[in-house]
Coordinates of C-alpha atoms (C1' of nucleotides) in Angstrom, one line a residue:
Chain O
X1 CA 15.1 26.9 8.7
X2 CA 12.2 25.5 7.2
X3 CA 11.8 23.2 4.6
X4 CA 10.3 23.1 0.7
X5 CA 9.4 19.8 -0.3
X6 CA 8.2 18.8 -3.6
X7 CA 5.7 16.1 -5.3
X8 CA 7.2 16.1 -9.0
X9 CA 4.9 13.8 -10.6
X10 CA 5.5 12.9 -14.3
X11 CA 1.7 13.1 -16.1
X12 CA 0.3 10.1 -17.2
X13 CA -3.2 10.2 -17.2
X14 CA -4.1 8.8 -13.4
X15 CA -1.8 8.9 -10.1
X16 CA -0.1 5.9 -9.6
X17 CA -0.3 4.2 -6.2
X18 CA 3.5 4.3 -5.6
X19 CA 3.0 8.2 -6.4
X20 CA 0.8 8.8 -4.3
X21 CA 2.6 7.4 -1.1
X22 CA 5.6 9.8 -2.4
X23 CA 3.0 12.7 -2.2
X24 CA 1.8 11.6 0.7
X25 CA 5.2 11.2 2.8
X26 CA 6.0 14.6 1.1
X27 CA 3.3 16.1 2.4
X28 CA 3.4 14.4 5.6
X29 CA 6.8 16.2 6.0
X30 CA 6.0 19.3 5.0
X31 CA 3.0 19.7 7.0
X32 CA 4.2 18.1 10.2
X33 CA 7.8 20.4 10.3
X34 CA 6.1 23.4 9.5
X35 CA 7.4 23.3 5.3
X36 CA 6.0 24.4 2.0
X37 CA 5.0 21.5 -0.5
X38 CA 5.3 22.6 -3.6
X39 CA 3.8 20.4 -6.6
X40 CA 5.3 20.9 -9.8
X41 CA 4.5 18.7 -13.6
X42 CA 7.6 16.9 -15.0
X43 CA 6.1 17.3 -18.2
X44 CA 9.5 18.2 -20.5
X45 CA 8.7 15.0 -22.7
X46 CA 6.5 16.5 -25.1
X47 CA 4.2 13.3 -25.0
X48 CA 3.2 13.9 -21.7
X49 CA 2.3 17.7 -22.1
X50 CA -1.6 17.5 -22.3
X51 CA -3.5 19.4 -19.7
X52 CA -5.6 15.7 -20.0
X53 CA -3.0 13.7 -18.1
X54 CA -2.5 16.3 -15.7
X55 CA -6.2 17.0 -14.5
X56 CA -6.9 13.3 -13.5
X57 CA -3.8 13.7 -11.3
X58 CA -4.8 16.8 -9.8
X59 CA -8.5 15.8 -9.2
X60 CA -6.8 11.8 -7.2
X61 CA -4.6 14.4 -5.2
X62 CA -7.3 16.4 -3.7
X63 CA -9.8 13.0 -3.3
X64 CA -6.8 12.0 -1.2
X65 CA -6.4 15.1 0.8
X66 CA -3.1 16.1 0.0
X67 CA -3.3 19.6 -0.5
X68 CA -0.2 21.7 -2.0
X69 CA 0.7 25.1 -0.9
X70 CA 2.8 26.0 -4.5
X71 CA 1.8 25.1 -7.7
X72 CA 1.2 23.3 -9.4
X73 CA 4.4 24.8 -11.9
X74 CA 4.7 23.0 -15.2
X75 CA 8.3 22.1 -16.1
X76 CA 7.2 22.7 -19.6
X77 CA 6.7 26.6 -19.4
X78 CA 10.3 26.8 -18.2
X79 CA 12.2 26.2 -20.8
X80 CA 13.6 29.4 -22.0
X81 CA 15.4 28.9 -18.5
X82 CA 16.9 25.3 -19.2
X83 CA 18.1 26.6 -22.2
X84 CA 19.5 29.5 -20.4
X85 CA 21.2 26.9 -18.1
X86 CA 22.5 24.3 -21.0
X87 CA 23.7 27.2 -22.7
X88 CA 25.8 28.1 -20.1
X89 CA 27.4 24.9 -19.4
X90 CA 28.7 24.5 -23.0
X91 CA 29.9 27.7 -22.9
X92 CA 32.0 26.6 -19.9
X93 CA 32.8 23.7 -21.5
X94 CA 31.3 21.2 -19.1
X95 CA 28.8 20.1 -21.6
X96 CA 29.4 19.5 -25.2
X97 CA 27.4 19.3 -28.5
X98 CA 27.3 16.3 -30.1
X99 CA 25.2 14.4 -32.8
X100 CA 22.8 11.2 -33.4
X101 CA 25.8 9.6 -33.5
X102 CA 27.0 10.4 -29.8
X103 CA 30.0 12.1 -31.5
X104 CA 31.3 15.4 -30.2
X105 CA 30.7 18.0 -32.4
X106 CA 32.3 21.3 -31.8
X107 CA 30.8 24.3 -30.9
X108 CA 30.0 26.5 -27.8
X109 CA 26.2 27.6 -28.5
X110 CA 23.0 25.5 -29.2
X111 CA 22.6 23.9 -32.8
X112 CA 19.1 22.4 -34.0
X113 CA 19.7 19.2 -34.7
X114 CA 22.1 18.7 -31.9
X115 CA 21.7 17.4 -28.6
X116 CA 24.2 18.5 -25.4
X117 CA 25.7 16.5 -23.3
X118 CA 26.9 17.0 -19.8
X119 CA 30.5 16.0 -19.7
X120 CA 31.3 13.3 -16.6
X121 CA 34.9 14.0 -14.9
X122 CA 37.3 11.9 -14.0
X123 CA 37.7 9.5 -11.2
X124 CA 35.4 11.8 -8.6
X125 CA 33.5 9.8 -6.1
X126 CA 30.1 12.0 -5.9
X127 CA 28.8 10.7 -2.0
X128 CA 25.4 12.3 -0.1
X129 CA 23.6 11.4 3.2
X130 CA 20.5 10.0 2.2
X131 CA 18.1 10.5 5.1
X132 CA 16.6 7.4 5.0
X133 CA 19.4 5.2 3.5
X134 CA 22.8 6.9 5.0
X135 CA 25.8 7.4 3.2
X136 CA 25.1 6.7 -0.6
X137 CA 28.2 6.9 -3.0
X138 CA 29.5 6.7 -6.5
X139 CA 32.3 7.1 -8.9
X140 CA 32.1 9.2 -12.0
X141 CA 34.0 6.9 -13.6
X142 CA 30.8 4.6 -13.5
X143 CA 28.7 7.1 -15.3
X144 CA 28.3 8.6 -18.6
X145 CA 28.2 12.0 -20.1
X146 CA 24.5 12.3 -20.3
X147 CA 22.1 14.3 -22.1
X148 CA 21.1 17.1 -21.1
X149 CA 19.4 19.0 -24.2
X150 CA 17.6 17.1 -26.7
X151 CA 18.6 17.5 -30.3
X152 CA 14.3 18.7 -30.8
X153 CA 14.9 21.5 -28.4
X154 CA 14.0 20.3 -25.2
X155 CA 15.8 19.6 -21.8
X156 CA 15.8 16.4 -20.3
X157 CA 14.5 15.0 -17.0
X158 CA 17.8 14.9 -14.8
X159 CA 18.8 18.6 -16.1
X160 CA 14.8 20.0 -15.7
X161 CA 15.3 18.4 -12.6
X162 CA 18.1 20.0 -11.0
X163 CA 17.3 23.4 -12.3
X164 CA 13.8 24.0 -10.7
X165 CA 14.8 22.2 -7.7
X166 CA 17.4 24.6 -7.4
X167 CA 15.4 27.6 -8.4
X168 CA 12.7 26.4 -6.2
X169 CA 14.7 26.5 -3.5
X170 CA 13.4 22.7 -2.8
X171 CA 15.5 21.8 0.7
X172 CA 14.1 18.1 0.8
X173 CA 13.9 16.0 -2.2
X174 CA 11.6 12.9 -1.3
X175 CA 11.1 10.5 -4.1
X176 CA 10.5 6.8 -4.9
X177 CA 14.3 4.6 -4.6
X178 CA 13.9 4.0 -8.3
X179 CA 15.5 7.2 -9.0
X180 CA 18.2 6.9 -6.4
X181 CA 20.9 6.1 -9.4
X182 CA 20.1 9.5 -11.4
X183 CA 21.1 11.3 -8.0
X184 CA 24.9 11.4 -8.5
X185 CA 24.3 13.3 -12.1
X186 CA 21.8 15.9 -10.6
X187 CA 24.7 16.4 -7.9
X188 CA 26.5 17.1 -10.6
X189 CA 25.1 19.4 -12.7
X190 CA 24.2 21.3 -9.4
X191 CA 27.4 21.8 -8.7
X192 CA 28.2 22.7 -11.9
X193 CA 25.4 25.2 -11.6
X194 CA 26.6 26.3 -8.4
X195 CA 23.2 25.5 -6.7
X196 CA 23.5 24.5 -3.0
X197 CA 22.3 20.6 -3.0
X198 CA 19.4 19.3 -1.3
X199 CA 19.0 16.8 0.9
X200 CA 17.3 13.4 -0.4
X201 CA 15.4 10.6 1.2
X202 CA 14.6 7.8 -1.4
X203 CA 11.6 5.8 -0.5
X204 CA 11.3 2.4 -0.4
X205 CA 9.6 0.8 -3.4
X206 CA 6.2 -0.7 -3.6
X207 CA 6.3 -4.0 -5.0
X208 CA 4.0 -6.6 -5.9
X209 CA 3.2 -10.4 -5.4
X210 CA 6.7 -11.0 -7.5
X211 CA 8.9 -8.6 -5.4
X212 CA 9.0 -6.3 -8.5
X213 CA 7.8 -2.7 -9.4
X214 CA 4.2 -1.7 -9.1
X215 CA 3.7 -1.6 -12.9
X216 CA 0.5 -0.6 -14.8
X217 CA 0.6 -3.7 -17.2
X218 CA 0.4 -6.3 -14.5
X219 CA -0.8 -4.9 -11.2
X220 CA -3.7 -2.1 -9.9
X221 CA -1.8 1.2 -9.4
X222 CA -4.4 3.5 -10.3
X223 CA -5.8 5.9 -7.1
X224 CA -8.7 6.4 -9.1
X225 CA -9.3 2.5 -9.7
X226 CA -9.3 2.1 -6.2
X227 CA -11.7 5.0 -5.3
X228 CA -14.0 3.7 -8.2
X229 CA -14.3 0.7 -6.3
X230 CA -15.5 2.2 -2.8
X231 CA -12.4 2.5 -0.7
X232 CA -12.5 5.7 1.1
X233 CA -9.9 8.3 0.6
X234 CA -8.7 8.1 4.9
X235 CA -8.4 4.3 4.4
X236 CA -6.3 4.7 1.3
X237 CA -4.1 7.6 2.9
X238 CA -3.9 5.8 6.2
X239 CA -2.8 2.6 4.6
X240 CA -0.2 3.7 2.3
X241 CA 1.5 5.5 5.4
X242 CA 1.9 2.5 6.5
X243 CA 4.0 0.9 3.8
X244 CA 7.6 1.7 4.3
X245 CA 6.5 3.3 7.9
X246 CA 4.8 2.2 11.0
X247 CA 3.9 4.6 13.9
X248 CA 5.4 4.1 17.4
X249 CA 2.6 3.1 19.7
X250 CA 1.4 0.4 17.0
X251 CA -2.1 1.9 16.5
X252 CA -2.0 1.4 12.8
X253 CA -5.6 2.1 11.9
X254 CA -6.0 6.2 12.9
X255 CA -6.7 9.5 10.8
X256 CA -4.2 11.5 9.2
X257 CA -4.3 14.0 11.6
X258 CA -2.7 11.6 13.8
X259 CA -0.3 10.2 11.5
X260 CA 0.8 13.7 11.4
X261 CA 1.7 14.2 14.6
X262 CA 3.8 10.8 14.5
X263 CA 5.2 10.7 11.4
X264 CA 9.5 11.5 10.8
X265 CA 11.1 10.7 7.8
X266 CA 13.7 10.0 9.1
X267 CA 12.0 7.1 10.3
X268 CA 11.1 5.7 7.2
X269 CA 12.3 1.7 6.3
X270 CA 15.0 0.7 3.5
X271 CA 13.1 -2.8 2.5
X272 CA 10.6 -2.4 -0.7
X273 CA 7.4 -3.1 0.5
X274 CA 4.2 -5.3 -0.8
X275 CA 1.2 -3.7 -1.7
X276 CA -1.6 -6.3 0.3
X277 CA -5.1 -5.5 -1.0
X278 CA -6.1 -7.6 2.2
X279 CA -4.8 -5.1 4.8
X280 CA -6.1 -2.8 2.7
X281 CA -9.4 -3.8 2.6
X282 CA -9.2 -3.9 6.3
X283 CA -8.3 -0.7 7.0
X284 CA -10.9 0.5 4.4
X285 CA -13.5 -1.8 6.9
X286 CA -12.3 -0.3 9.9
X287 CA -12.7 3.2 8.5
X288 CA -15.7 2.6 7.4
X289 CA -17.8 1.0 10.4
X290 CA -16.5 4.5 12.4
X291 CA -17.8 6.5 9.8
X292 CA -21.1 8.0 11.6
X293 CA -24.9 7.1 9.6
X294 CA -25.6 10.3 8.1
X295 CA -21.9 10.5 6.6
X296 CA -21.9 6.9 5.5
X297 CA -25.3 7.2 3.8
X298 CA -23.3 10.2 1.7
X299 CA -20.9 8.3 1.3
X300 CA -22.7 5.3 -0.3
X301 CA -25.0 7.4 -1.9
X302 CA -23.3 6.6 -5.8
X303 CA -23.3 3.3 -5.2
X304 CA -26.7 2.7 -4.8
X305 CA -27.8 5.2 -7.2
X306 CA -27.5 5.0 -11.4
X307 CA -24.8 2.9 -11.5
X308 CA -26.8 0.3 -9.2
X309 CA -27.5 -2.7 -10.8
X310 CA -31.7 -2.3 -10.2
X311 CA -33.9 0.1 -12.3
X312 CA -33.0 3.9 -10.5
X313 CA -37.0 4.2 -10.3
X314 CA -37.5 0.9 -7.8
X315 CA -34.9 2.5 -5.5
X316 CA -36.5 3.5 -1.9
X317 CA -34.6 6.2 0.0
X318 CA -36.3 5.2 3.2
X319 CA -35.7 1.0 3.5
X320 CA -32.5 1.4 2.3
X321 CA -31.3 3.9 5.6
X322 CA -32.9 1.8 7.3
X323 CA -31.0 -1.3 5.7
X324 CA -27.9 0.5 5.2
X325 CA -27.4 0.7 9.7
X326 CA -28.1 -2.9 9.2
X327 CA -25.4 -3.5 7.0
X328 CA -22.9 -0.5 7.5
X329 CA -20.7 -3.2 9.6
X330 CA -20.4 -5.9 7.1
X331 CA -19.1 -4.0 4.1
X332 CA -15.5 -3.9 3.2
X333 CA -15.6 -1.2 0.4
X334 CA -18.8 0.9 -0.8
X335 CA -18.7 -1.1 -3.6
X336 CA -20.2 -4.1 -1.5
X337 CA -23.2 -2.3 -0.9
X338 CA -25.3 -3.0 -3.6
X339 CA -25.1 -6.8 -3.3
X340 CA -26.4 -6.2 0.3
X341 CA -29.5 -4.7 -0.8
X342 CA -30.1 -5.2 -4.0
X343 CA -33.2 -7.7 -3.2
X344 CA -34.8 -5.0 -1.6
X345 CA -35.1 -3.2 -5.1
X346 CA -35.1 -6.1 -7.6
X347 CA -38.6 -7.2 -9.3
X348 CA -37.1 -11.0 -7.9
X349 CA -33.5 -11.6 -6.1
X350 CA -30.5 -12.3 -8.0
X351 CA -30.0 -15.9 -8.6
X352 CA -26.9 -16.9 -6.8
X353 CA -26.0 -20.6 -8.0
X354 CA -23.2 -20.8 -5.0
X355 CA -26.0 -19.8 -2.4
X356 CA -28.4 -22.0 -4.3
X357 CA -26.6 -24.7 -4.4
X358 CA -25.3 -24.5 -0.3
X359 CA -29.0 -23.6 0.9
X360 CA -31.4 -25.5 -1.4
X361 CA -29.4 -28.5 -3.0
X362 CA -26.5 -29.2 -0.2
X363 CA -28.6 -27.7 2.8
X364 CA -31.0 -29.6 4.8
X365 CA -35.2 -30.4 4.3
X366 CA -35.2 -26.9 2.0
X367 CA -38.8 -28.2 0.9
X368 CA -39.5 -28.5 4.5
X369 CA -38.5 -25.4 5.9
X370 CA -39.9 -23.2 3.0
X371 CA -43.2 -25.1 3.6
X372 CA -42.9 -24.4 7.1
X373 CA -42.1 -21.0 6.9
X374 CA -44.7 -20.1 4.8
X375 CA -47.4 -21.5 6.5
X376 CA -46.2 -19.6 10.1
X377 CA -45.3 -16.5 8.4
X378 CA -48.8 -15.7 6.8
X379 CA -50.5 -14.9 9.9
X380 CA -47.6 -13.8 12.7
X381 CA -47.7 -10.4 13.4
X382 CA -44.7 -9.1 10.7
X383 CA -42.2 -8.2 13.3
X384 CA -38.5 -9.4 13.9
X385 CA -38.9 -10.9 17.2
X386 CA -42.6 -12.5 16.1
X387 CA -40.8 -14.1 12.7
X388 CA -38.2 -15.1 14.5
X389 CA -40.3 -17.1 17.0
X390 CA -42.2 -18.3 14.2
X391 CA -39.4 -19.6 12.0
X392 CA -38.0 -21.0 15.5
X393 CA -40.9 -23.2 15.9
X394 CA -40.5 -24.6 12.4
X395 CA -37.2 -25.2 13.1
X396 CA -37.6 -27.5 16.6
X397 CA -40.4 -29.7 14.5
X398 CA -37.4 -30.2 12.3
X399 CA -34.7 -30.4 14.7
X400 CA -32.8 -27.3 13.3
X401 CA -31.3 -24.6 15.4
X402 CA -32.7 -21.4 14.0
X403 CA -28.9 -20.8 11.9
X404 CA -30.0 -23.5 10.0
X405 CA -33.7 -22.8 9.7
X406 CA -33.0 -19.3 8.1
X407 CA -30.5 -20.3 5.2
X408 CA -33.1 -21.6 2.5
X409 CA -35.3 -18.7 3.9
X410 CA -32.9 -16.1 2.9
X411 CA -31.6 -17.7 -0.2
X412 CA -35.4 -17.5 -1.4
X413 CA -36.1 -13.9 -0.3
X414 CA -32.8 -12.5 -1.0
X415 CA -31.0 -14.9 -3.4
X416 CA -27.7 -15.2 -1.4
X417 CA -26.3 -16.9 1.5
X418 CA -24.9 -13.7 2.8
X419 CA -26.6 -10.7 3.6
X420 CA -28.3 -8.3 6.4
X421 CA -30.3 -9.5 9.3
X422 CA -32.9 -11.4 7.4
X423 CA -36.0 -11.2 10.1
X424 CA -35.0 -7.5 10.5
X425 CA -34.5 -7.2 6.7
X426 CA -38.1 -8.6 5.9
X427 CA -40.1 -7.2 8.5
X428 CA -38.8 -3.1 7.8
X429 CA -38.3 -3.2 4.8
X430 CA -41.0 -6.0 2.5
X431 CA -44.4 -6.8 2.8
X432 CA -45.7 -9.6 3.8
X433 CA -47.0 -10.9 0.3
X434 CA -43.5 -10.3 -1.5
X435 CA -41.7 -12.0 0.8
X436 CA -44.4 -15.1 0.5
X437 CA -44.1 -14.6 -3.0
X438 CA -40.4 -15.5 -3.2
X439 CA -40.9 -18.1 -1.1
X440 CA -43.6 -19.6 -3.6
X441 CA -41.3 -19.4 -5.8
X442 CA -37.9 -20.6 -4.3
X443 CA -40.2 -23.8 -3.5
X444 CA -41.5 -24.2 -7.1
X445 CA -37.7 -24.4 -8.1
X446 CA -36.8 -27.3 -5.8
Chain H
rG1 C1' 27.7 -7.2 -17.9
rC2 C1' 28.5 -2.7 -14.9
rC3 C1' 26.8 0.6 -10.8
rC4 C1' 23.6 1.3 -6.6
rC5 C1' 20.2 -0.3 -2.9
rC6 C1' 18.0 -3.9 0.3
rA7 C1' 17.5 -8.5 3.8
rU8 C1' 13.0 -9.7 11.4
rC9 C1' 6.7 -14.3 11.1
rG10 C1' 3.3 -15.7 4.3
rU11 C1' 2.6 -9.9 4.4
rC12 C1' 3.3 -4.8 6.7
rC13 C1' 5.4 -2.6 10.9
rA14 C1' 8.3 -2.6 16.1
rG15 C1' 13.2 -3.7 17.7
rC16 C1' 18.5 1.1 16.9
rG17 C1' 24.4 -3.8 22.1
rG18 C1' 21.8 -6.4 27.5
rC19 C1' 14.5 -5.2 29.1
rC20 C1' 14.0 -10.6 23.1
rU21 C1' 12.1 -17.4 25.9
rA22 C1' 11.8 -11.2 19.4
rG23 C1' 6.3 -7.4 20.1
rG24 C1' 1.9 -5.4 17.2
rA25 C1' -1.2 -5.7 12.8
rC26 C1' -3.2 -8.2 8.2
rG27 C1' -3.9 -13.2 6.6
rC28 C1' -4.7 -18.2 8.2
rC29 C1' -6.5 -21.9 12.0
rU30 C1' -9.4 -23.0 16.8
rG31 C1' -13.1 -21.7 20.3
rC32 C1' -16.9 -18.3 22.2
rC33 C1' -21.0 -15.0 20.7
rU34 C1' -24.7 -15.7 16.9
rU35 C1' -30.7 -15.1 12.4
rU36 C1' -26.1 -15.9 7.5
rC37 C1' -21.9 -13.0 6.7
rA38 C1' -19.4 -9.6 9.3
rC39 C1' -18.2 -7.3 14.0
rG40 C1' -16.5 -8.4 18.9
rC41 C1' -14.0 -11.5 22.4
rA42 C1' -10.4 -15.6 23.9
rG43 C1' -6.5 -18.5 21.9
rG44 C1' -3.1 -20.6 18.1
rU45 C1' 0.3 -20.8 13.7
rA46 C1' 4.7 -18.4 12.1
rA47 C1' 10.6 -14.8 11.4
rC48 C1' 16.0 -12.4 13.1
rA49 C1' 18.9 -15.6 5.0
rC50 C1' 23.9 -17.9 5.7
rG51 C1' 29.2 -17.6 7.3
rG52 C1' 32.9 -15.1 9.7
rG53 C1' 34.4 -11.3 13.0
rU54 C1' 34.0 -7.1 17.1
rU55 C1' 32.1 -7.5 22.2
rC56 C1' 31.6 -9.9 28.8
rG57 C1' 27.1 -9.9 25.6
rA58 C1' 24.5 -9.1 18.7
rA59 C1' 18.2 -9.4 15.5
rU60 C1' 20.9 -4.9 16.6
rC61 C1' 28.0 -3.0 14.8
rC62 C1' 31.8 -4.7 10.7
rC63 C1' 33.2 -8.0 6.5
rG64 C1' 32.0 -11.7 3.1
rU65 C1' 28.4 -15.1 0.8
rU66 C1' 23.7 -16.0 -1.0
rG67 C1' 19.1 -14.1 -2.4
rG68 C1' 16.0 -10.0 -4.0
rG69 C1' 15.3 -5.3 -6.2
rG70 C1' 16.4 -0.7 -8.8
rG71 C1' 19.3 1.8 -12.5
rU72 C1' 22.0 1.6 -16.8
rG73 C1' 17.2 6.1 -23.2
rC74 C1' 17.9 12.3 -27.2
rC75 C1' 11.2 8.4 -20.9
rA76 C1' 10.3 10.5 -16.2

RNA sequence: GCCCCCAUCGUCCAGCGGCCUAGGACGCCUGCCUUUCACGCAGGUAACACGGGUUCGAAUCCCGUUGGGGGUGCCA
């Protein structure tokens, strides 16, 4: 038989990180047995139905990749059928009708003004094979009659829940370990429904620095943050596979094709797992040096264009490919790239006080070396190798290996410590009186 | 408080009774390469929470303790 999994996201304005790894192992199972991933919009609390919150989520989902074969259905439009199902129960008497209070208030059919709870039985342990934790169980005597119906008029989460799973015909329930407790209730009310029940597989949590919850207040869950801030959408996908899972030859940095090929959820770990920006940023890196030129240079391509932080007008298409090959390797997000080349387009470089300080102040015979260089770089012949040999020379009248020769060199021309080949840098892409220029002027700040 | 879940290097993942003197990755440190940074290469650092069992044999199974987390709404 083949499965129906579903992503059942509850709108709030942006797709949380710890979402999108459920989508993602979702889909991962759906599209690697053969399934059908439905996505569907927990939406029944009326302060989340806005098409608003729902759009940003859609838009994350298909950056990412994760494409849905059902949907998306809006729990909100199927109401007249929760009612349908509510009503039913009290008239069975296994929910009740009760008031602000939380007293029981008789009656077999809906009242405004009245909310309906489901009523717990007695001393029944409610047990179910959790595919990634075993045997999970619990006694009803633990748990309260809950609501099911608010007294507005609208069903609540767990019942929502169990009905269009059930109606769905969802085989697979794969959700975030934070709503493992609510699972004995849904079993529940499906039963009570007569709906056959799923099978679940609670995922690990993503936590943070503190062990606790991903939360919006104090840590970075937003997909979209994270996109806005150059990680690529493979990187992202790749690494949140690999938080609560781990494929079995220990190739951890791969496409998603391949992860698809590995990934079973039954395999999936119990432990929470920490969110590390490091890794991440490493697996963005790796992703990003295999990315071919033409495809990285559309990839950069918003970067480096009206959000850059040099007027859009100075920008030159043709030095920065060439810089960008240059620099391709070095960058950990797209959002690293403008610091890389900004000199290139800047009426003068950025003034970096670190890379002042290191190369001018800290570093040795600044005044030297900038007097040096200029002198030998007005008349070499304004090619890598011919500056290098230049500089070089400079550098053994000092005593200076040529790594320390070119530090107050490129802290003049390019304002920082860190950046592309500098001989390369200057000789493809500046002309020889800019790049004297800065020199000038690096040496009149001494 | 009550209920549920979890527990291998700082972090993520491997290990599913003997192949473990516990493996890989990130991070960190050292060296090499070197026009900075990065990349690459060669090394290093570092873990089975604790206590009882079961077994010829336990990181692996069971129980307890401790620690951590989640849930406990007319939110989802």
């Amino acid at each position: 038989m083949t499965c129906r999994v579903r992503f059942a996201p509850s709108p709030t304005g942006y797709l949380h990180v710890g979402s999108a790894r459920t989508a993602l192992f979702n889909w991962l199972h759906a599209r690697s047995t053969g399934g059908t991933y439905v996505l569907r919009i927990e939406d029944t609390d009326a302060e989340r139905n806005r098409s608003e919150l729902t759009d940003s989520l859609l838009a994350e989902l298909e950056w990412l990749g994760l494409d849905w074969d059902e949907g998306p259905f809006y729990q909100s439009e199927r109401r007249d059928r929760h009612r349908e199902v509510v009503e039913d129960l009290l008239v069975r008497g296994l929910a009740y009708l009760c008031d602000a209070d939380n007293h029981e208030v008789a009656g077999s059919t809906l009242v405004d003004g009245l909310a309906v709870r489901f009523r717990m039985p007695a001393a029944e342990t409610v047990a179910f094979e959790d595919v990634v934790r075993g045997e999970v169980s619990f006694s009803s005597d633990d748990l309260e009659d809950f609501v099911i119906w608010r007294s507005n008029g609208s069903p609540m989460f767990l019942l929502a829940n169990a009905v269009d799973d059930a109606d769905m015909g969802i085989t697979d329930a794969i959700r975030g370990e934070d709503l493992l407790s609510g699972v004995p209730k849904v079993l529940l009310l499906l039963d009570a429904i007569g709906s056959p029940r799923p099978t679940y597989a609670h995922l690990p949590l993503l936590v943070n620095e503190r062990r606790k919850k991903l939360s919006k207040r104090r840590d970075d869950v937003s997909i979209g943050d994270y996109r806005a801030r150059g990680y690529l959408p493979e990187a992202m996908v790749n690494y949140l596979a690999l938080l609560g899972w781990g494929p079995p030859d220990d190739v951890e940095v791969r496409p998603l094709a391949e992860i698809l090929e590995l990934f079973r959820i039954g395999d999936v770990n119990k432990a929470a797992a920490f969110f590390d920006l490091k890794k991440l940023e490493h697996v963005n890196a790796t992703h990003l040096r295999a990315l071919e030129r033409g495809e990285f240079l559309e990839r950069v391509a918003p970067w480096v264009g009206d959000a850059a932080p040099w007027p859009t007008e100075s920008f030159d298409p043709v030095k920065f490919s060439t810089m960008a090959g240059l620099v391709q390797e070095k960058l950990r997000t797209l959002g690293d790239m403008p610091r890389f080349v900004d000199f290139l387009f800047l009426e003068d470089p950025v003034d970096d006080p670190e890379s002042w300080e290191k190369a001018m102040v800290k570093g040795v015979s600044a005044a030297e070396i900038l007097d040096g260089a200029a002198l030998a770089m007005a008349d070499c012949p304004w090619e890598p190798q011919a500056l290098i040999a230049a500089v070089s020379e400079v550098g053994e009248s000092l005593g200076l290996k040529l790594g320390k020769v070119q530090a107050p060199i490129r802290v003049a021309v390019t304002g920082r410590t860190v950046g592309p080949p500098l001989f390369e840098a200057m000789a493809e892409c500046m002309e020889r009186g800019e790049v004297l220029r800065r020199i000038a002027r690096a040496r009149a700040r001494l």
